[in-house]
Amino acid sequence: MEFIKEFFEFLKERKKLWLLPIVVILLIFGAIIVLTAGSAIAPFIYTIF
């Protein structure tokens, strides 16, 4: 949790808050790929990319 706290402080200090939506979307895509890697949904998820 310390890394996340430092990351948010870095974004505020450097005024890079526009990076936050990009990071969130990448985390969501990563979670979808990891969670569906062994399921029957995987071929449909990979066709999106």
PDB file of C-alpha atoms in Angstrom:
ATOM      1  CA  MET A   1       0.000   0.000   0.000  1.00  0.00           C
ATOM      2  CA  GLU A   2       2.980   2.304   0.513  1.00  0.00           C
ATOM      3  CA  PHE A   3       3.744   2.220  -3.213  1.00  0.00           C
ATOM      4  CA  ILE A   4       0.208   3.326  -4.087  1.00  0.00           C
ATOM      5  CA  LYS A   5       0.359   6.153  -1.551  1.00  0.00           C
ATOM      6  CA  GLU A   6       3.701   7.347  -2.927  1.00  0.00           C
ATOM      7  CA  PHE A   7       2.410   7.088  -6.489  1.00  0.00           C
ATOM      8  CA  PHE A   8      -0.579   9.343  -5.730  1.00  0.00           C
ATOM      9  CA  GLU A   9       1.671  11.824  -3.920  1.00  0.00           C
ATOM     10  CA  PHE A  10       3.983  11.852  -6.939  1.00  0.00           C
ATOM     11  CA  LEU A  11       1.060  12.527  -9.284  1.00  0.00           C
ATOM     12  CA  LYS A  12      -0.159  15.408  -7.108  1.00  0.00           C
ATOM     13  CA  GLU A  13       3.275  16.937  -6.631  1.00  0.00           C
ATOM     14  CA  ARG A  14       4.267  16.765 -10.302  1.00  0.00           C
ATOM     15  CA  LYS A  15       0.763  17.746 -11.470  1.00  0.00           C
ATOM     16  CA  LYS A  16       0.472  14.604 -13.570  1.00  0.00           C
ATOM     17  CA  LEU A  17      -3.070  13.689 -12.556  1.00  0.00           C
ATOM     18  CA  TRP A  18      -3.917  13.128 -16.220  1.00  0.00           C
ATOM     19  CA  LEU A  19      -1.921   9.873 -15.949  1.00  0.00           C
ATOM     20  CA  LEU A  20      -4.360   8.429 -13.409  1.00  0.00           C
ATOM     21  CA  PRO A  21      -7.099   7.358 -15.903  1.00  0.00           C
ATOM     22  CA  ILE A  22      -4.483   5.682 -18.105  1.00  0.00           C
ATOM     23  CA  VAL A  23      -3.084   3.706 -15.173  1.00  0.00           C
ATOM     24  CA  VAL A  24      -6.559   2.668 -14.012  1.00  0.00           C
ATOM     25  CA  ILE A  25      -7.553   1.448 -17.487  1.00  0.00           C
ATOM     26  CA  LEU A  26      -4.317  -0.524 -17.835  1.00  0.00           C
ATOM     27  CA  LEU A  27      -4.915  -2.153 -14.443  1.00  0.00           C
ATOM     28  CA  ILE A  28      -8.476  -3.084 -15.417  1.00  0.00           C
ATOM     29  CA  PHE A  29      -7.346  -4.610 -18.724  1.00  0.00           C
ATOM     30  CA  GLY A  30      -4.588  -6.516 -16.931  1.00  0.00           C
ATOM     31  CA  ALA A  31      -7.030  -7.879 -14.376  1.00  0.00           C
ATOM     32  CA  ILE A  32      -9.465  -8.962 -17.093  1.00  0.00           C
ATOM     33  CA  ILE A  33      -6.732 -10.796 -18.980  1.00  0.00           C
ATOM     34  CA  VAL A  34      -5.394 -12.530 -15.856  1.00  0.00           C
ATOM     35  CA  LEU A  35      -8.826 -13.532 -14.561  1.00  0.00           C
ATOM     36  CA  THR A  36     -10.053 -14.922 -17.883  1.00  0.00           C
ATOM     37  CA  ALA A  37      -6.816 -16.578 -19.031  1.00  0.00           C
ATOM     38  CA  GLY A  38      -7.965 -20.102 -18.191  1.00  0.00           C
ATOM     39  CA  SER A  39     -11.624 -19.799 -19.026  1.00  0.00           C
ATOM     40  CA  ALA A  40     -13.808 -20.255 -22.073  1.00  0.00           C
ATOM     41  CA  ILE A  41     -14.124 -16.461 -22.344  1.00  0.00           C
ATOM     42  CA  ALA A  42     -10.422 -16.038 -23.168  1.00  0.00           C
ATOM     43  CA  PRO A  43     -10.711 -16.320 -26.987  1.00  0.00           C
ATOM     44  CA  PHE A  44     -13.336 -13.571 -27.006  1.00  0.00           C
ATOM     45  CA  ILE A  45     -11.279 -11.287 -24.765  1.00  0.00           C
ATOM     46  CA  TYR A  46      -8.166 -11.670 -26.906  1.00  0.00           C
ATOM     47  CA  THR A  47     -10.064 -10.748 -30.071  1.00  0.00           C
ATOM     48  CA  ILE A  48     -10.713  -7.306 -28.578  1.00  0.00           C
ATOM     49  CA  PHE A  49      -6.995  -6.583 -28.681  1.00  0.00           C
TER      50      PHE A  49
END
